[in-house]
Amino acid sequence: MINVFRSIWIKTALTFGGGAVLLVALLVVHINQGSVELPLHVVANALFAPEDIIEHHTVRFLRLPRAVIGILAGGALAVSGVILQTITKNPLASASTLGIHAGTYFAVVFSTIFIPAMIPGQGLIVAFAGGILTALLVYGLAGGAAANPVKMVLAGMVVTIMFSSFTSVLQIFYENETAGLFLWGAGTLVQNDWGGVQFSLPFIIVGLCGVFFIASQLDIFRLGEDVASSLGQNVGRLRLISLLIAVFLTAVTVSVVGPIGFVGLIAPHLLKLIGFRSHYLLVAGSFIWGANVLLGADVLARIIDTSFSELPVGSITALIGAPWLIWLVLNKRNRQYGDKQTGVLAGSVRLPFSSRLLLPILVILLAGAIFIGLTAGNYGIQIADSISAVMGNGNEFLRNMIVNLRLPRLLVAALSGALLAVSGFVFQGVLRNPLADPSVIGITSGAGVGALLVIFSSLSAAFIPLGAFMGALAAFLVVMGLSYRAGFQPSLLALLGIGVSAFGSALIQIMVVQADMAVASALTWLSGSTYAKSWEALIDYLLWPMVILVPILYLQSKNLNVLSLGDETAKGLGLRVTRTRFEMALVASLLAAASVAAVGTISFVGLIAPHVARMFLGPGHKYLLPCSALLGAFFLVVADILSRTLLVPKEIPSGILVALMGAPYFLWLMYKSSLPKVN
């Protein structure tokens, strides 16, 4: 017994005492970092014997407020993560994985543009409202109290993409009004005075007091809702109060330092790994270690960027947190996720005609969309004038516009959409995961990293496709390696893919800031755009994958039906499972990389097109692949037409429009799949 108490005492002393010592050490290192080196005695004098000199003002009003806000924000985010993980019974819950950060960020950006009187004085109210609405949306779509961890995180991912798309649209069209929000939107601790600390400190103290007030109730709630109810606890009220406190703490931090992800995931799990279960200790310990994580990430960011041009600390926490998320998923795969039914199935639609006619109908629809795209311009749809111009009997300027600008652009959109759809179709079959998509599992972000590395290194644009292919290949190898370790369990792969995608997105964000790209152009490329695409882009990036790789996959598509029967059955039928899975996924990755090289990172096409094809044809139809390709092409062509005609003369990136159309569809699928089944 004495040894047990001694072990507990040592563990507690190391966790809290060691965490406090580390925090002080990081604080000292952080204050000493800057573009101008200051001797240690100058820093000490600035803190304890301040004088009216610039060195002391630099320490007291620039460096120290930044460090203190890092401690407060990191601690608040960690405590928010503790609460969210408890009330959702989801070990992967945090403000970032549940989409709360994206909702609060969108609310602040929207208010900055349209109701600037709300900012900054009442920015907390705006952020809090956005966070609450987002949390309720995710919670409801995932199935409420009956939701499992996987669906909840997936709902958070899709809501994040949707709100990020909304935010990107606002930032592109209101670049001047949101000029200072891009770095803030990636998460930054930069402070020019004590205003941020003075604003956030009382609110964080109130939030922490609220958490400690309900800590004992959260301990009871953790035993199970039935047990808690039998002990007289009002479970619904506790869940609501806890959610309000968690979102409130998140909103306070977002309103001051922007959305910083993964801190609320890392810190609570560190305490749980050590063995703490009481919420009094979890909250206190998580605050200390959340502060350590965020302050340490900011120190690391300034070590990486020796020019001190301000790397977003949110990207650094993502670089740390994404591998942590992957480790958590793999470590808890049997206990938490196992064989739960987490698929989002498309259902079925009865066609009023034979399924054999679907293929030619889609060809006609695609051709019609391209024709409308050729005739649509700033002055509406000009069918007669366009035909006359192309035949050489009309306006030469309009003819050049159609042949040299609109036609290659539309064909680039069509082929890019088709390649993404085929890639998604193959990944869904190879990984036995209806949620697989090049963007969801990280292939697209890997290709984006490779392409941006070429741009960042000032190499010729001719190397951009090579960079995209290398990035996609690296992401593919990581995903396949993790998938193999996870036994290709569908529910795990979506979570692992979120981690890989978050890691790649963090690298992209860092490179965009480092390259000092204009906000609008950076967001346009990151969102995916068919703007000003030429015949060269069509031929160099897209034509050869369509002609060479897609037919190869079509000939092998029957193997996907065999893989869907399970590995053991597939082996019994003579299929070399591992080799087939690797080869087909590799080709699918190359298709996604070709699309990224041509139009940037576009989400949802590879997810939704195969879903819609299965709704029409069923799961095992021989025409699924070509129908998926045609639907993907049609989807992106329509997005391209709308992108340049909705808000003439301004243009919305096609990738944002696809996300705005695709995210609600996918959320509807999640909601539909969460409804109780009626026999």
XYZ file of C-alpha atoms in Angstrom:
679
model
C 0.000 0.000 0.000
C 2.841 2.349 0.875
C 4.417 1.679 -2.535
C 1.127 2.469 -4.241
C 0.808 5.828 -2.467
C 4.448 6.578 -3.184
C 3.908 5.822 -6.886
C 0.844 8.077 -6.983
C 2.703 10.869 -5.191
C 5.687 10.634 -7.571
C 3.385 10.577 -10.606
C 1.468 13.609 -9.380
C 4.636 15.517 -8.477
C 6.210 14.858 -11.867
C 3.035 15.724 -13.757
C 2.253 18.978 -11.987
C 5.648 19.976 -10.614
C 7.541 18.844 -13.724
C 4.944 20.488 -15.951
C 5.265 23.771 -14.059
C 9.064 23.676 -14.241
C 8.917 22.969 -17.980
C 6.455 25.830 -18.437
C 8.787 28.259 -16.660
C 11.709 27.049 -18.804
C 9.694 27.507 -22.002
C 8.605 30.944 -20.801
C 12.235 31.999 -20.345
C 13.238 30.631 -23.769
C 10.201 32.228 -25.418
C 10.885 35.698 -23.961
C 14.493 35.506 -25.135
C 13.448 34.783 -28.728
C 13.108 37.597 -31.198
C 14.558 39.319 -34.229
C 16.828 41.274 -31.860
C 18.894 39.332 -29.344
C 18.701 40.666 -25.809
C 21.131 39.596 -23.073
C 19.575 37.607 -20.239
C 20.309 40.343 -17.701
C 18.445 42.873 -19.859
C 15.396 40.601 -19.891
C 15.657 40.134 -16.119
C 15.912 43.867 -15.525
C 12.949 44.481 -17.837
C 10.845 42.119 -15.722
C 11.959 43.120 -12.234
C 13.483 46.606 -12.570
C 11.905 48.171 -15.683
C 13.192 51.403 -17.169
C 11.889 53.639 -19.930
C 14.114 52.176 -22.662
C 13.197 50.371 -25.885
C 14.711 47.035 -24.840
C 12.566 46.894 -21.709
C 9.461 47.978 -23.621
C 10.105 45.211 -26.151
C 10.185 42.601 -23.412
C 7.279 43.953 -21.357
C 4.840 44.937 -24.107
C 5.645 42.573 -26.999
C 7.345 39.389 -25.847
C 5.810 38.884 -22.406
C 2.165 39.423 -23.504
C 2.755 36.939 -26.333
C 4.058 34.322 -23.915
C 1.253 34.886 -21.402
C -1.471 34.659 -24.054
C 0.146 31.404 -25.216
C -0.153 30.003 -21.683
C -3.767 31.133 -21.320
C -4.858 29.980 -24.787
C -3.097 26.613 -24.568
C -4.567 25.932 -21.145
C -8.084 26.973 -22.164
C -8.027 24.826 -25.320
C -6.777 21.818 -23.352
C -9.537 22.170 -20.748
C -12.092 22.520 -23.554
C -10.771 19.259 -24.997
C -11.175 17.487 -21.637
C -14.836 18.524 -21.438
C -15.645 17.649 -25.057
C -14.044 14.215 -24.774
C -16.097 13.463 -21.671
C -19.524 14.665 -22.761
C -19.257 13.144 -26.258
C -17.634 9.938 -24.955
C -15.222 10.435 -27.817
C -11.456 10.249 -27.148
C -10.780 12.118 -30.407
C -12.996 15.093 -29.595
C -11.542 18.588 -29.504
C -12.502 22.003 -30.813
C -10.544 21.339 -34.010
C -11.716 17.783 -34.781
C -15.380 18.685 -34.151
C -15.307 21.733 -36.451
C -15.859 24.305 -33.669
C -12.763 26.250 -34.673
C -13.976 26.571 -38.254
C -17.391 27.801 -37.106
C -15.969 30.428 -34.763
C -13.473 31.606 -37.384
C -16.201 31.981 -40.011
C -18.380 33.911 -37.584
C -15.558 36.352 -36.780
C -14.657 36.870 -40.465
C -18.316 37.365 -41.407
C -18.769 39.926 -38.633
C -15.545 41.734 -39.546
C -16.891 42.322 -43.053
C -20.607 42.930 -42.582
C -21.030 44.083 -38.970
C -17.628 45.508 -38.022
C -19.178 47.249 -35.031
C -19.247 43.818 -33.364
C -15.451 43.557 -33.642
C -13.390 43.707 -31.488
C -15.517 44.752 -28.525
C -18.117 42.011 -28.956
C -16.039 39.592 -31.014
C -16.336 37.021 -28.247
C -20.124 36.973 -28.589
C -19.823 36.398 -32.325
C -17.225 33.633 -31.924
C -19.255 31.997 -29.147
C -22.433 31.988 -31.250
C -20.585 30.492 -34.224
C -18.995 27.823 -32.044
C -22.287 26.820 -30.388
C -24.104 26.516 -33.715
C -21.268 24.435 -35.160
C -21.088 22.132 -32.138
C -24.844 21.524 -32.207
C -24.732 20.907 -35.960
C -21.947 18.322 -35.671
C -23.523 16.677 -32.637
C -26.898 16.368 -34.323
C -25.575 15.141 -37.659
C -23.466 12.463 -36.000
C -26.488 11.015 -34.218
C -26.642 12.952 -30.957
C -26.065 11.051 -27.732
C -25.955 7.768 -29.675
C -23.198 8.949 -32.023
C -20.010 6.902 -32.224
C -16.573 8.579 -32.232
C -15.870 7.990 -35.914
C -19.031 9.604 -37.246
C -18.629 12.541 -34.923
C -15.094 13.281 -36.141
C -16.167 12.779 -39.762
C -19.048 15.198 -39.285
C -16.575 17.662 -37.782
C -14.275 17.220 -40.775
C -17.019 17.918 -43.310
C -18.373 20.891 -41.346
C -14.811 22.235 -41.165
C -14.457 21.992 -44.955
C -17.822 23.667 -45.459
C -17.171 26.601 -43.127
C -13.611 26.940 -44.431
C -15.070 27.280 -47.925
C -17.473 29.976 -46.742
C -14.587 31.785 -45.077
C -12.384 31.520 -48.172
C -15.104 33.051 -50.346
C -15.339 36.024 -47.988
C -11.561 36.454 -47.821
C -11.192 36.346 -51.610
C -13.924 38.887 -52.319
C -13.181 41.115 -49.334
C -9.403 40.917 -49.336
C -8.924 44.452 -48.006
C -11.392 44.051 -45.142
C -9.846 40.701 -44.115
C -6.214 41.505 -44.909
C -5.063 40.985 -41.338
C -7.056 37.796 -40.766
C -5.119 35.262 -42.876
C -2.237 34.769 -40.437
C -4.661 35.082 -37.527
C -6.852 32.443 -39.188
C -3.930 30.018 -39.114
C -3.398 30.713 -35.412
C -0.860 33.219 -34.113
C 0.207 34.423 -30.673
C 1.420 37.830 -31.916
C 0.446 40.565 -29.426
C 1.229 44.269 -29.602
C 0.255 45.033 -26.012
C -1.521 43.554 -22.996
C -4.976 44.075 -24.522
C -5.492 40.446 -25.520
C -4.419 39.150 -22.112
C -6.580 41.661 -20.253
C -9.570 40.758 -22.429
C -9.246 36.969 -22.203
C -7.996 36.431 -18.636
C -11.258 37.141 -16.748
C -13.294 35.052 -19.202
C -10.891 32.111 -18.951
C -10.982 32.330 -15.145
C -14.800 32.268 -15.244
C -14.725 29.269 -17.588
C -12.273 27.373 -15.373
C -14.397 28.063 -12.289
C -17.381 26.644 -14.148
C -15.428 23.508 -15.052
C -14.279 22.919 -11.475
C -17.863 23.448 -10.304
C -19.112 20.533 -12.470
C -15.956 18.375 -12.235
C -17.457 15.907 -9.744
C -20.558 15.557 -11.928
C -18.362 14.829 -14.944
C -16.688 12.049 -12.925
C -20.098 10.482 -12.384
C -21.122 11.044 -16.014
C -18.010 9.155 -17.137
C -19.391 6.010 -15.466
C -22.237 5.937 -17.973
C -25.487 7.805 -18.516
C -27.615 5.098 -16.901
C -25.479 5.125 -13.756
C -25.474 8.933 -13.672
C -29.258 9.101 -14.065
C -29.778 6.482 -11.347
C -27.707 8.664 -9.010
C -30.035 11.594 -9.651
C -27.968 13.465 -12.236
C -29.746 15.446 -14.947
C -27.672 14.153 -17.859
C -29.135 16.445 -20.508
C -28.585 19.565 -18.434
C -25.007 18.551 -17.581
C -24.241 17.913 -21.244
C -25.614 21.323 -22.256
C -23.743 23.209 -19.510
C -20.521 21.365 -20.319
C -20.874 22.108 -24.021
C -21.481 25.801 -23.342
C -18.364 26.022 -21.148
C -16.185 24.139 -23.680
C -17.306 26.327 -26.584
C -16.991 29.458 -24.436
C -13.336 28.678 -23.648
C -12.703 27.964 -27.322
C -14.421 31.177 -28.423
C -12.330 33.237 -26.009
C -9.083 31.870 -27.476
C -10.228 32.131 -31.094
C -11.295 35.747 -30.647
C -7.751 36.624 -29.491
C -5.274 34.228 -31.162
C -7.315 32.579 -33.919
C -8.154 28.882 -34.362
C -5.299 26.720 -33.052
C -5.920 23.013 -33.444
C -4.902 19.798 -31.710
C -3.893 21.330 -28.346
C -7.206 20.092 -26.927
C -6.400 16.622 -28.228
C -2.774 16.287 -27.105
C -2.793 17.640 -23.544
C -5.776 15.691 -22.107
C -4.429 12.424 -23.510
C -1.047 13.032 -21.940
C -2.779 13.180 -18.543
C -4.904 10.119 -19.302
C -1.886 8.131 -20.442
C -0.234 8.905 -17.112
C -3.308 7.508 -15.401
C -5.368 10.468 -14.149
C -9.144 10.015 -14.224
C -10.504 12.578 -11.762
C -11.666 15.666 -13.609
C -10.232 17.969 -10.927
C -6.764 16.650 -11.724
C -7.456 16.264 -15.452
C -8.508 19.895 -15.790
C -5.628 21.296 -13.731
C -3.010 19.079 -15.370
C -4.383 19.627 -18.870
C -4.219 23.398 -18.397
C -0.519 23.182 -17.490
C 0.375 20.794 -20.287
C -1.822 22.560 -22.847
C 0.123 25.734 -22.053
C 3.359 23.759 -22.502
C 2.230 22.391 -25.864
C 1.218 25.765 -27.296
C 4.129 27.728 -25.884
C 6.534 24.994 -27.019
C 4.983 25.056 -30.505
C 5.543 28.814 -30.715
C 9.149 28.364 -29.603
C 9.598 25.684 -32.257
C 8.021 27.917 -34.927
C 10.546 30.662 -34.222
C 13.415 28.169 -34.250
C 12.310 26.837 -37.644
C 11.897 30.339 -39.078
C 15.074 32.146 -38.112
C 13.913 35.269 -39.961
C 11.058 35.640 -37.435
C 8.597 36.387 -40.221
C 5.927 34.626 -38.123
C 5.042 31.058 -38.918
C 1.450 30.387 -37.829
C 1.635 28.493 -34.558
C -1.582 26.679 -35.507
C 0.329 24.974 -38.305
C 3.032 23.843 -35.881
C 0.465 22.371 -33.475
C -1.067 20.556 -36.465
C 2.347 19.148 -37.404
C 2.613 17.826 -33.849
C -1.026 16.903 -33.381
C -1.668 15.068 -36.660
C 0.835 12.273 -35.851
C -0.606 12.242 -32.332
C -4.105 11.709 -33.765
C -2.817 8.866 -35.937
C -1.118 7.260 -32.944
C -4.288 7.534 -30.864
C -6.389 5.922 -33.577
C -3.971 3.028 -34.000
C -3.448 2.614 -30.260
C -7.188 2.478 -29.483
C -8.321 0.739 -32.645
C -9.632 -2.401 -30.978
C -11.209 -0.815 -27.902
C -12.776 2.306 -29.383
C -13.542 1.795 -33.035
C -13.355 -1.911 -33.791
C -16.020 -3.083 -36.199
C -18.571 -0.363 -35.580
C -20.845 0.484 -38.455
C -19.654 3.903 -39.440
C -20.175 3.928 -43.165
C -22.147 6.673 -44.844
C -24.070 4.847 -47.506
C -25.703 6.510 -50.476
C -28.891 4.467 -50.561
C -30.520 3.865 -53.930
C -32.635 5.657 -56.523
C -34.957 3.832 -58.894
C -34.273 5.054 -62.420
C -37.278 5.594 -64.709
C -35.282 3.955 -67.530
C -32.892 1.071 -68.051
C -29.512 1.422 -66.336
C -27.912 0.786 -69.733
C -29.118 4.204 -70.832
C -27.454 6.016 -67.928
C -24.045 6.118 -69.595
C -25.208 7.809 -72.837
C -27.460 10.143 -70.843
C -24.498 11.283 -68.754
C -22.451 11.789 -71.933
C -25.229 13.987 -73.322
C -25.488 15.946 -70.059
C -21.726 16.516 -69.987
C -21.685 17.619 -73.620
C -24.610 19.943 -72.926
C -22.854 21.445 -69.917
C -19.702 22.046 -71.964
C -21.769 23.655 -74.733
C -23.470 25.973 -72.223
C -20.063 26.771 -70.746
C -18.737 27.734 -74.174
C -21.617 30.135 -74.780
C -21.881 31.590 -71.262
C -20.012 34.793 -70.484
C -20.311 38.171 -68.817
C -23.403 38.957 -70.884
C -25.263 35.724 -70.225
C -25.677 32.733 -72.542
C -25.075 33.782 -76.172
C -25.824 30.657 -78.194
C -26.400 32.222 -81.622
C -23.484 34.641 -81.393
C -21.157 31.909 -80.162
C -22.057 29.485 -82.963
C -21.673 32.238 -85.519
C -18.296 33.249 -84.124
C -16.934 29.685 -84.104
C -18.101 29.149 -87.700
C -16.071 32.210 -88.693
C -19.039 34.413 -89.486
C -19.017 36.648 -86.445
C -16.937 38.352 -83.834
C -13.265 37.272 -84.019
C -12.708 38.292 -80.408
C -15.569 36.040 -79.263
C -14.187 33.189 -81.370
C -10.756 33.466 -79.731
C -12.442 33.675 -76.354
C -14.319 30.425 -76.975
C -11.555 28.423 -78.660
C -8.528 29.571 -76.696
C -9.962 30.395 -73.264
C -13.319 28.789 -72.521
C -12.869 25.446 -74.311
C -9.522 24.411 -72.773
C -10.712 25.606 -69.376
C -13.885 23.505 -69.589
C -11.966 20.457 -70.802
C -9.476 20.859 -67.948
C -12.409 20.954 -65.528
C -13.991 17.885 -67.131
C -10.830 15.778 -67.121
C -9.824 16.895 -63.621
C -13.259 16.008 -62.283
C -13.174 12.641 -64.050
C -9.715 11.803 -62.677
C -10.714 12.751 -59.129
C -13.899 10.694 -59.384
C -12.053 7.625 -60.687
C -9.430 8.044 -57.988
C -12.112 8.217 -55.298
C -13.936 5.229 -56.771
C -10.776 3.121 -56.664
C -9.814 4.196 -53.134
C -13.303 3.386 -51.855
C -13.021 -0.105 -53.313
C -9.381 -0.795 -52.436
C -9.734 0.383 -48.834
C -13.290 -0.974 -48.457
C -14.231 2.451 -47.180
C -17.192 4.442 -48.583
C -15.606 7.596 -47.152
C -12.303 7.250 -49.000
C -11.439 10.116 -51.310
C -8.092 11.614 -52.399
C -8.768 14.719 -50.292
C -10.116 12.881 -47.236
C -7.228 10.404 -46.932
C -4.494 12.958 -47.566
C -3.398 12.197 -51.142
C -4.548 15.590 -52.410
C -2.812 17.517 -49.628
C 0.368 15.483 -50.249
C 0.260 16.430 -53.912
C -0.351 20.054 -52.914
C 2.729 20.005 -50.682
C 4.843 18.642 -53.539
C 3.562 21.222 -56.013
C 4.092 24.098 -53.559
C 7.625 22.898 -52.804
C 8.422 23.376 -56.487
C 6.863 26.856 -56.471
C 8.569 27.725 -53.185
C 11.989 26.629 -54.473
C 11.652 28.820 -57.608
C 12.041 25.873 -59.982
C 10.549 25.981 -63.446
C 6.772 25.517 -63.641
C 7.504 22.429 -65.732
C 8.482 20.648 -62.497
C 5.142 21.304 -60.778
C 3.593 18.014 -62.010
C 6.667 16.111 -60.848
C 6.423 17.758 -57.423
C 2.720 16.903 -57.209
C 3.381 13.276 -58.166
C 6.184 12.937 -55.612
C 4.033 14.486 -52.871
C 1.107 12.232 -53.723
C 3.409 9.197 -53.764
C 4.767 10.061 -50.312
C 1.243 10.504 -48.919
C 0.167 7.269 -50.613
C 2.978 5.279 -49.005
C 2.104 6.695 -45.577
C -1.614 5.980 -45.992
C -1.053 2.448 -47.263
C 1.423 1.704 -44.485
C -1.013 2.930 -41.839
C -3.885 1.116 -43.529
C -1.941 -2.139 -43.511
C -1.231 -1.751 -39.796
C -4.910 -1.005 -39.148
C -5.957 -4.106 -41.054
C -7.729 -1.951 -43.667
C -10.653 -1.395 -41.281
C -12.922 1.155 -43.005
C -13.786 3.068 -39.829
C -10.108 3.557 -38.975
C -8.964 4.622 -42.407
C -11.106 7.743 -42.486
C -9.635 8.862 -39.157
C -6.077 8.059 -40.231
C -6.660 9.962 -43.460
C -7.805 13.023 -41.514
C -4.479 12.960 -39.660
C -2.437 12.638 -42.853
C -4.468 15.374 -44.542
C -4.086 17.703 -41.534
C -0.321 17.208 -41.588
C -0.126 18.044 -45.296
C -2.430 21.037 -44.907
C -0.199 22.393 -42.127
C 2.844 22.168 -44.391
C 0.923 23.958 -47.148
C -0.117 26.711 -44.756
C 3.469 27.228 -43.595
C 4.783 27.440 -47.162
C 2.075 29.922 -48.185
C 3.001 32.224 -45.299
C 6.737 31.786 -45.907
C 6.430 32.462 -49.620
C 4.490 35.640 -48.790
C 1.865 34.812 -51.392
C -0.991 37.301 -51.690
C -3.922 36.108 -49.601
C -6.430 35.943 -52.450
C -4.088 34.114 -54.849
C -2.990 31.704 -52.128
C -6.565 30.894 -51.154
C -7.554 30.510 -54.798
C -4.800 27.952 -55.430
C -5.407 26.107 -52.156
C -9.133 25.907 -52.841
C -8.659 24.656 -56.375
C -9.383 26.760 -59.437
C -9.911 26.233 -63.158
C -9.252 29.906 -63.833
C -7.274 30.662 -67.036
C -6.362 27.021 -67.716
C -4.838 26.524 -71.152
C -4.398 23.779 -73.729
C -0.914 23.202 -72.290
C -2.348 22.319 -68.866
C -4.781 19.922 -70.522
C -2.101 18.136 -72.537
C 0.760 18.205 -70.039
C -1.134 17.248 -66.881
C -4.414 15.509 -67.702
C -4.574 13.934 -71.119
C -2.017 11.159 -70.657
C -3.408 9.938 -67.303
C -6.870 9.783 -68.856
C -5.653 7.895 -71.921
C -3.202 5.525 -70.209
C -4.089 5.059 -66.528
C -7.904 5.137 -66.521
C -8.233 2.250 -69.021
C -5.854 0.198 -66.858
C -8.067 0.767 -63.838
C -11.197 -0.040 -65.825
C -9.759 -3.395 -66.831
C -8.923 -4.103 -63.193
C -12.189 -2.762 -61.744
C -13.669 -6.243 -61.351
C -11.058 -6.856 -58.671
C -12.734 -4.174 -56.541
C -15.870 -6.311 -56.346
C -13.733 -9.244 -55.216
C -12.001 -7.107 -52.559
C -15.386 -6.042 -51.210
C -16.013 -9.679 -50.194
C -13.185 -9.524 -47.641
C -9.514 -10.418 -47.782
C -9.930 -14.096 -46.915
C -12.626 -14.675 -49.520
C -10.641 -12.716 -52.112
C -7.559 -14.855 -51.435
C -9.691 -17.977 -51.728
C -10.779 -16.796 -55.179
C -7.132 -16.510 -56.237
C -6.683 -12.732 -55.928
C -3.301 -11.487 -54.743
C -4.883 -9.077 -52.287
C -1.940 -7.008 -51.044
C -0.390 -6.576 -54.461
C -3.709 -5.708 -56.120
C -4.597 -3.214 -53.413
C -1.172 -1.531 -53.614
C -1.057 -1.324 -57.423
C -4.581 0.058 -57.850
C -4.167 2.586 -55.028
C -0.870 3.738 -56.533
C -2.506 4.418 -59.901
C -5.390 6.207 -58.160
C -2.847 8.404 -56.343
C -1.222 9.337 -59.637
C -4.619 10.361 -61.018
C -5.233 12.605 -58.009
C -1.748 14.108 -58.355
C -2.378 14.924 -62.015
C -5.556 16.767 -61.056
C -3.773 18.740 -58.303
C -1.013 19.699 -60.729
C -3.632 21.087 -63.099
C -6.229 22.757 -60.868
C -4.974 22.657 -57.269
C -6.617 20.919 -54.327
C -10.326 20.214 -54.862
C -12.357 18.257 -52.313
C -15.490 16.105 -52.502
C -15.552 15.276 -56.231
C -13.900 11.911 -55.603
C -16.241 11.264 -52.695
C -19.614 12.246 -54.091
C -19.406 11.155 -57.749
C -18.951 7.424 -56.876
C -21.710 7.732 -54.244
C -24.178 9.121 -56.786
C -23.161 6.453 -59.318
C -23.907 3.725 -56.754
C -27.269 5.333 -56.007
C -28.188 4.959 -59.657
C -26.559 1.612 -60.512
C -26.040 -0.311 -57.287
C -22.759 -1.453 -55.730
C -21.532 -4.009 -58.265
C -22.484 -2.682 -61.702
C -19.910 -2.975 -64.472
C -20.487 0.632 -65.579
C -19.796 2.147 -62.145
C -16.331 3.427 -63.031
C -17.225 5.221 -66.297
C -20.410 6.614 -64.722
C -18.392 7.902 -61.765
C -15.936 9.543 -64.167
C -18.718 11.227 -66.151
C -20.449 12.429 -62.990
C -17.178 13.852 -61.663
C -16.555 15.610 -64.976
C -20.109 16.994 -65.060
C -19.874 18.122 -61.425
C -16.672 20.113 -61.945
C -17.772 21.562 -65.307
C -20.963 22.899 -63.708
C -18.861 24.330 -60.868
C -16.576 25.999 -63.416
C -19.516 27.596 -65.238
C -21.028 28.875 -62.003
C -17.649 30.117 -60.774
C -17.380 32.673 -63.571
C -21.059 33.582 -64.030
C -22.557 33.833 -60.525
C -20.803 37.044 -59.448
C -19.635 38.628 -62.693
C -17.045 40.112 -63.039
C -15.621 38.430 -59.929
C -14.861 34.740 -59.957
C -15.284 32.117 -57.239
C -12.687 29.313 -57.285
C -14.295 26.127 -58.604
C -12.997 24.104 -55.669
C -14.865 26.319 -53.214
C -18.100 25.927 -55.162
C -17.628 22.151 -55.221
C -17.151 22.157 -51.445
C -20.183 24.393 -50.960
C -22.292 21.978 -53.018
C -20.665 18.777 -51.831
C -20.486 19.388 -48.086
C -24.268 19.809 -47.587
C -24.872 16.661 -49.653
C -22.437 14.683 -47.546
C -23.897 16.093 -44.323
C -27.342 15.037 -45.518
C -26.000 11.529 -46.111
C -24.577 11.476 -42.583
C -27.873 12.666 -41.128
C -29.807 10.096 -43.121
C -27.496 7.278 -42.047
C -27.849 8.363 -38.383
C -31.638 8.043 -38.392
C -33.007 4.924 -36.666
C -33.812 2.135 -39.069
C -37.512 1.305 -39.458
C -38.270 -2.333 -40.137
